[in-house]
Amino acid sequence: MVPAISKKERLLSEIRKQVEQCIRCQLSQTRTNTVFGEGNADAVVMFIGEAPGEDEDKTGRPFVGRAGKLLTNILHSVSLKREKVFIANTVKCRPPGNRAPKDEEMQCCFPYLEAQIAVINPTLIVTLGGVSTAFLMDEKISISKIRGRMIEWRGGKKIFPMYHPSFLLRYQSQKPGSPRYQTWQDIQEVKKTIDLVLLAGNGNE
Ligand code: URA
């Protein structure tokens, strides 16, 4: 039997079609594929990274390269599957040479992300790394200072910044106080939020 498509999934696929045709900024000229994002349309938590890299540009899927494998393992460490959350980026197209997306590119692309957030309506938005954190908070602040804090965002939602998995790839230590250890603490907070929301019956998983 073909599974029924929910209203949220239908709305997301409409936004996806717009993204696939997008030529709003210069990144559209050099991309192979747009990277819309993927996961559960009813996710309690959305993870928002920086921008697609080479592997993501090739496959059209977010976080599938080395950093993506680490993200998947971080999720698995608290028994979370990628399919249970929603994973996206601040921009849908790969910046050439994997440079950071420019502010104007993130602004240009934001209506798509905003629409995704509006449809999915997550309780928590985990920003991965300084770029997506600064962009969504509209404030430049060091990720090491702000990670692991719940921050009110747009009345009703919360942003929870974490280190970007690419940054973590540079640090192997898992000792208390290390970035990997802090990330392990952070993902446990994320899991607690998901469990609380589901317990309260406000999630649809
Ligand atoms: N880094 C990101 O920020 N996003 C991806 O999708 C992959 C790597």
PDB file of N, CA and C in Angstrom, residues 26 30 41 56 62 93 122 129 137 140 142 158-159 182 187 189 195 197 202-203:
ATOM      1  N   GLN A  26      23.682  33.944  -6.937  1.00  0.00           N
ATOM      2  CA  GLN A  26      24.749  33.419  -7.804  1.00  0.00           C
ATOM      3  C   GLN A  26      25.091  31.950  -7.535  1.00  0.00           C
ATOM      4  N   THR A  30      26.446  27.705 -10.033  1.00  0.00           N
ATOM      5  CA  THR A  30      27.541  26.733  -9.915  1.00  0.00           C
ATOM      6  C   THR A  30      27.110  25.420  -9.262  1.00  0.00           C
ATOM      7  N   ALA A  41       8.624  15.449   8.468  1.00  0.00           N
ATOM      8  CA  ALA A  41       7.845  16.690   8.326  1.00  0.00           C
ATOM      9  C   ALA A  41       7.224  17.113   9.656  1.00  0.00           C
ATOM     10  N   GLU A  56      27.206  16.809  -0.745  1.00  0.00           N
ATOM     11  CA  GLU A  56      25.788  17.185  -0.691  1.00  0.00           C
ATOM     12  C   GLU A  56      25.352  17.724  -2.060  1.00  0.00           C
ATOM     13  N   PRO A  62      21.425  16.644   2.455  1.00  0.00           N
ATOM     14  CA  PRO A  62      22.240  17.363   3.436  1.00  0.00           C
ATOM     15  C   PRO A  62      23.094  16.420   4.292  1.00  0.00           C
ATOM     16  N   CYS A  93      22.220  25.781  -1.850  1.00  0.00           N
ATOM     17  CA  CYS A  93      23.191  25.474  -2.908  1.00  0.00           C
ATOM     18  C   CYS A  93      24.609  25.601  -2.365  1.00  0.00           C
ATOM     19  N   PRO A 122       8.885  23.067  14.309  1.00  0.00           N
ATOM     20  CA  PRO A 122       9.606  22.342  15.361  1.00  0.00           C
ATOM     21  C   PRO A 122       9.602  23.135  16.669  1.00  0.00           C
ATOM     22  N   GLY A 129      27.032  25.203  14.422  1.00  0.00           N
ATOM     23  CA  GLY A 129      28.153  26.090  14.100  1.00  0.00           C
ATOM     24  C   GLY A 129      27.799  27.569  14.164  1.00  0.00           C
ATOM     25  N   MET A 137      20.148  34.163  14.745  1.00  0.00           N
ATOM     26  CA  MET A 137      19.996  35.045  15.908  1.00  0.00           C
ATOM     27  C   MET A 137      20.224  36.502  15.551  1.00  0.00           C
ATOM     28  N   LYS A 140      26.319  38.412  16.149  1.00  0.00           N
ATOM     29  CA  LYS A 140      27.600  37.700  16.069  1.00  0.00           C
ATOM     30  C   LYS A 140      28.065  37.356  17.474  1.00  0.00           C
ATOM     31  N   SER A 142      30.408  34.194  19.724  1.00  0.00           N
ATOM     32  CA  SER A 142      31.253  33.015  19.563  1.00  0.00           C
ATOM     33  C   SER A 142      30.487  31.736  19.920  1.00  0.00           C
ATOM     34  N   LYS A 158      12.624  27.745  20.233  1.00  0.00           N
ATOM     35  CA  LYS A 158      13.922  27.890  20.889  1.00  0.00           C
ATOM     36  C   LYS A 158      15.026  27.507  19.919  1.00  0.00           C
ATOM     37  N   ILE A 159      16.120  28.274  20.022  1.00  0.00           N
ATOM     38  CA  ILE A 159      17.325  27.910  19.275  1.00  0.00           C
ATOM     39  C   ILE A 159      18.289  27.287  20.269  1.00  0.00           C
ATOM     40  N   GLN A 182      31.395  18.153  25.063  1.00  0.00           N
ATOM     41  CA  GLN A 182      30.318  19.151  25.183  1.00  0.00           C
ATOM     42  C   GLN A 182      29.181  18.839  24.208  1.00  0.00           C
ATOM     43  N   ILE A 187      23.698  17.035  22.920  1.00  0.00           N
ATOM     44  CA  ILE A 187      22.716  16.199  22.223  1.00  0.00           C
ATOM     45  C   ILE A 187      21.800  15.501  23.235  1.00  0.00           C
ATOM     46  N   GLU A 189      20.649  17.025  25.851  1.00  0.00           N
ATOM     47  CA  GLU A 189      19.627  18.061  26.104  1.00  0.00           C
ATOM     48  C   GLU A 189      18.577  18.040  24.994  1.00  0.00           C
ATOM     49  N   ASP A 195      11.889  14.115  24.040  1.00  0.00           N
ATOM     50  CA  ASP A 195      11.138  13.177  24.889  1.00  0.00           C
ATOM     51  C   ASP A 195      10.025  13.903  25.641  1.00  0.00           C
ATOM     52  N   VAL A 197       8.474  16.713  24.776  1.00  0.00           N
ATOM     53  CA  VAL A 197       7.413  17.125  23.846  1.00  0.00           C
ATOM     54  C   VAL A 197       6.540  15.920  23.479  1.00  0.00           C
ATOM     55  N   ASN A 202       2.606  16.440  22.214  1.00  0.00           N
ATOM     56  CA  ASN A 202       2.600  17.524  21.236  1.00  0.00           C
ATOM     57  C   ASN A 202       3.381  17.193  19.968  1.00  0.00           C
ATOM     58  N   GLY A 203       3.866  15.973  19.874  1.00  0.00           N
ATOM     59  CA  GLY A 203       4.580  15.565  18.663  1.00  0.00           C
ATOM     60  C   GLY A 203       3.739  14.548  17.923  1.00  0.00           C
TER      61      GLY A 203
END
